[in-house]
Amino acid sequence: MRVVLAEDLFLLRDGLSRTLREHGCQVVEVDNGPSLRRALQEEGDAAPDIAVVDVRLPPTFTDEGLQAALEARRRRPGLPVLVLSQYVEQLYANELLAGGEGAVGYLLKDRVTHTGQFVDAVRRVAAGGTVMDPQVISRLLARGDARGTIDGLTPRERQVLELMAEGRSNAAIAAGLHISESAVAKHTAAIFTTLEIAPSADDNRRVLAVLAYLKR
């Protein structure tokens, strides 16, 4: 797997790069927005399988990394992108999810210090999945403009919804909550009914549908 890694902090970039290489990835390191744009324009054997990008990169230190990644996804729909951020910035999460194609992730930087979680997130996004930091999900769930329907969920349904939004399968949700998979399926059906979202057998579309609804 070929990874374009965009991070301006050397120590963090070096640590992430070493971790990815130890798990069999080829890594292209960049530390600014223009270099990231060039790396994401590569084609053929040099084309990235996934971009792991810091939201804020030189020279602007605003949302240079995110905008470069979104621009690359417009050129190559479905390009897997895992965004790293220092804080929960809901606007950036919304922009990342807006396309609805999947293969996206949003993690807080303190999460990537956990090697297993970081590598698992990279692999899941590269495979077309969706990975959202639990704190980002909590912020989305806490919004008051989701037509009030979130208040209609039971505490257990909210737990299932949060794990769904992290990209967990029914089996993983069942294991995490110590309930059966059939119970998860029932809770999921109830969630979609309450949120007025048509159920789908595709886990990734399911997550995106829920998040797309919550961010409106």
Coordinates of C-alpha atoms in Angstrom, one line a residue:
M1 CA 0.0 0.0 0.0
R2 CA 1.4 3.4 -1.0
V3 CA 0.7 6.1 1.5
V4 CA 1.2 9.9 1.1
L5 CA 1.8 11.2 4.6
A6 CA 1.5 15.0 5.0
E7 CA 2.6 16.3 8.4
D8 CA 4.8 19.4 9.1
L9 CA 5.9 18.3 12.6
F10 CA 9.0 16.2 12.0
L11 CA 8.9 14.0 15.1
L12 CA 5.2 13.1 14.5
R13 CA 5.8 12.6 10.8
D14 CA 8.8 10.4 11.4
G15 CA 7.0 8.3 14.0
L16 CA 4.0 7.7 11.8
S17 CA 6.2 6.9 8.8
R18 CA 8.2 4.4 10.7
T19 CA 5.0 2.7 12.0
L20 CA 3.5 2.5 8.5
R21 CA 6.7 1.1 7.0
E22 CA 6.9 -1.5 9.8
H23 CA 3.5 -2.7 8.7
G24 CA 4.5 -3.1 5.0
C25 CA 3.5 0.3 3.6
Q26 CA 5.5 2.4 1.1
V27 CA 5.5 6.0 2.4
V28 CA 5.9 9.3 0.6
E29 CA 6.5 12.1 3.2
V30 CA 5.7 15.7 2.6
D31 CA 5.5 18.7 5.0
N32 CA 3.6 21.4 3.2
G33 CA 0.5 22.0 1.1
P34 CA 2.2 22.5 -2.4
S35 CA 4.2 19.3 -1.9
L36 CA 1.1 17.4 -0.9
R37 CA -0.7 18.5 -4.0
R38 CA 2.1 17.3 -6.2
A39 CA 2.3 14.0 -4.5
L40 CA -1.4 13.4 -4.8
Q41 CA -1.3 14.2 -8.6
E42 CA 1.1 11.2 -9.2
E43 CA -0.2 8.5 -11.5
G44 CA 0.6 4.9 -12.4
D45 CA 2.8 3.1 -10.0
A46 CA 3.5 6.3 -8.1
A47 CA -0.2 7.0 -7.4
P48 CA -1.2 6.9 -3.7
D49 CA -3.5 4.3 -2.4
I50 CA -4.3 6.6 0.6
A51 CA -3.5 10.1 1.8
V52 CA -2.9 10.7 5.5
V53 CA -3.0 14.4 6.0
D54 CA -2.8 17.0 8.7
V55 CA -5.6 19.6 8.3
R56 CA -3.2 22.5 8.8
L57 CA 0.0 22.6 6.7
P58 CA 2.4 25.4 5.6
P59 CA 2.3 27.9 4.1
T60 CA -1.1 29.0 5.3
F61 CA -1.5 26.8 8.5
T62 CA -5.3 27.1 8.0
D63 CA -6.9 24.1 6.2
E64 CA -4.2 23.6 3.6
G65 CA -4.0 19.8 4.0
L66 CA -7.7 19.2 4.0
Q67 CA -8.3 21.4 0.9
A68 CA -5.5 19.6 -1.0
A69 CA -7.0 16.2 -0.1
L70 CA -10.5 17.4 -1.2
E71 CA -9.1 18.7 -4.4
A72 CA -7.4 15.3 -5.1
R73 CA -10.7 13.5 -4.4
R74 CA -12.5 15.7 -6.9
R75 CA -9.9 14.7 -9.5
R76 CA -10.0 11.1 -8.4
P77 CA -13.3 10.3 -6.8
G78 CA -13.1 7.8 -3.9
L79 CA -9.4 8.5 -3.2
P80 CA -9.0 7.3 0.4
V81 CA -8.2 10.2 2.8
L82 CA -7.5 10.0 6.5
V83 CA -7.4 13.5 8.0
L84 CA -5.5 14.2 11.3
S85 CA -6.4 17.2 13.4
Q86 CA -5.3 18.6 16.8
Y87 CA -8.9 19.5 17.7
V88 CA -12.5 18.5 17.0
E89 CA -13.3 20.9 14.1
Q90 CA -16.8 20.0 13.0
L91 CA -16.6 22.1 9.8
Y92 CA -13.7 20.0 8.6
A93 CA -15.5 16.8 9.4
N94 CA -18.5 18.0 7.5
E95 CA -16.4 19.0 4.4
L96 CA -14.7 15.6 4.4
L97 CA -18.0 13.7 4.6
A98 CA -19.9 16.0 2.1
G99 CA -19.0 14.0 -1.0
G100 CA -20.6 10.8 0.3
E101 CA -18.2 8.4 -1.5
G102 CA -16.7 6.8 1.6
A103 CA -13.1 5.9 2.1
V104 CA -12.6 8.8 4.6
G105 CA -11.5 9.2 8.1
Y106 CA -11.0 11.9 10.7
L107 CA -8.8 11.3 13.7
L108 CA -7.5 13.5 16.5
K109 CA -3.7 13.5 16.7
D110 CA -3.6 12.1 20.2
R111 CA -5.3 9.0 18.8
V112 CA -2.5 8.2 16.4
T113 CA -0.1 7.6 19.2
H114 CA -1.9 4.3 19.7
T115 CA -0.1 2.3 16.9
G116 CA -2.7 -0.4 16.6
Q117 CA -5.6 2.0 16.3
F118 CA -3.7 4.2 13.8
V119 CA -2.7 1.3 11.5
D120 CA -6.2 -0.2 11.7
A121 CA -7.7 3.2 10.7
V122 CA -5.4 3.5 7.7
R123 CA -6.2 0.0 6.5
R124 CA -10.0 0.5 7.0
V125 CA -10.0 3.8 5.1
A126 CA -7.8 2.4 2.3
A127 CA -10.2 -0.4 1.9
G128 CA -13.1 2.0 1.4
G129 CA -14.3 2.2 5.0
T130 CA -15.1 5.2 7.2
V131 CA -13.3 5.9 10.5
M132 CA -14.4 8.8 12.7
D133 CA -12.8 9.8 16.0
P134 CA -15.3 9.2 18.9
Q135 CA -15.0 12.8 20.0
V136 CA -16.0 14.0 16.6
I137 CA -18.9 11.6 16.6
S138 CA -20.0 12.9 20.0
R139 CA -19.8 16.5 18.8
L140 CA -22.0 15.6 15.8
L141 CA -24.5 13.7 18.0
A142 CA -24.7 16.7 20.4
R143 CA -25.8 19.1 17.7
G144 CA -29.3 20.5 18.3
D145 CA -30.3 20.8 14.6
A146 CA -30.8 17.2 13.7
R147 CA -34.6 17.7 13.6
G148 CA -34.8 16.6 17.2
T149 CA -34.8 12.9 16.2
I150 CA -31.6 12.0 18.1
D151 CA -33.6 12.6 21.3
G152 CA -35.9 9.9 20.1
L153 CA -33.1 7.3 20.4
T154 CA -32.8 5.1 23.4
P155 CA -29.4 5.1 25.3
R156 CA -28.6 1.7 23.8
E157 CA -29.4 2.9 20.3
R158 CA -27.2 5.9 20.8
Q159 CA -24.4 3.6 21.8
V160 CA -24.9 1.5 18.7
L161 CA -25.1 4.6 16.5
E162 CA -21.8 5.9 17.9
L163 CA -20.1 2.6 17.2
M164 CA -21.6 2.4 13.7
A165 CA -20.3 5.9 13.0
E166 CA -16.8 4.7 13.9
G167 CA -17.1 2.1 11.1
R168 CA -17.7 -0.9 13.3
S169 CA -19.4 -4.0 11.9
N170 CA -22.4 -5.5 13.6
A171 CA -20.2 -8.2 15.0
A172 CA -17.7 -5.7 16.5
I173 CA -20.6 -3.7 18.0
A174 CA -22.1 -6.8 19.5
A175 CA -18.7 -7.7 21.1
G176 CA -18.1 -4.1 22.3
L177 CA -21.6 -3.9 24.0
H178 CA -21.7 -7.5 25.1
I179 CA -25.0 -8.2 23.2
S180 CA -26.0 -10.5 20.4
E181 CA -25.6 -9.6 16.7
S182 CA -29.4 -10.0 16.3
A183 CA -29.9 -7.4 19.0
V184 CA -27.6 -5.1 17.1
A185 CA -29.6 -5.6 14.0
K186 CA -32.8 -4.7 15.8
H187 CA -31.3 -1.6 17.3
T188 CA -29.9 -0.6 13.8
A189 CA -33.3 -1.0 12.3
A190 CA -34.9 1.1 15.0
I191 CA -32.2 3.8 14.5
F192 CA -32.9 4.0 10.8
T193 CA -36.6 4.2 11.4
T194 CA -36.2 7.0 13.9
L195 CA -33.8 8.9 11.7
E196 CA -35.9 8.3 8.6
I197 CA -32.9 6.7 6.8
A198 CA -33.5 3.7 4.5
P199 CA -31.5 0.7 5.8
S200 CA -28.6 -0.6 3.7
A201 CA -26.6 -3.8 3.9
D202 CA -23.5 -1.8 3.1
D203 CA -21.8 -0.8 6.4
N204 CA -19.9 2.1 4.8
R205 CA -23.0 3.6 3.2
R206 CA -24.8 3.1 6.5
V207 CA -22.2 5.1 8.4
L208 CA -22.1 7.8 5.8
A209 CA -25.9 8.1 5.7
V210 CA -26.1 8.5 9.5
L211 CA -23.3 11.1 9.6
A212 CA -24.6 12.9 6.6
Y213 CA -27.9 13.2 8.4
L214 CA -26.4 14.4 11.6
K215 CA -24.2 17.1 10.1
R216 CA -27.1 18.8 8.2

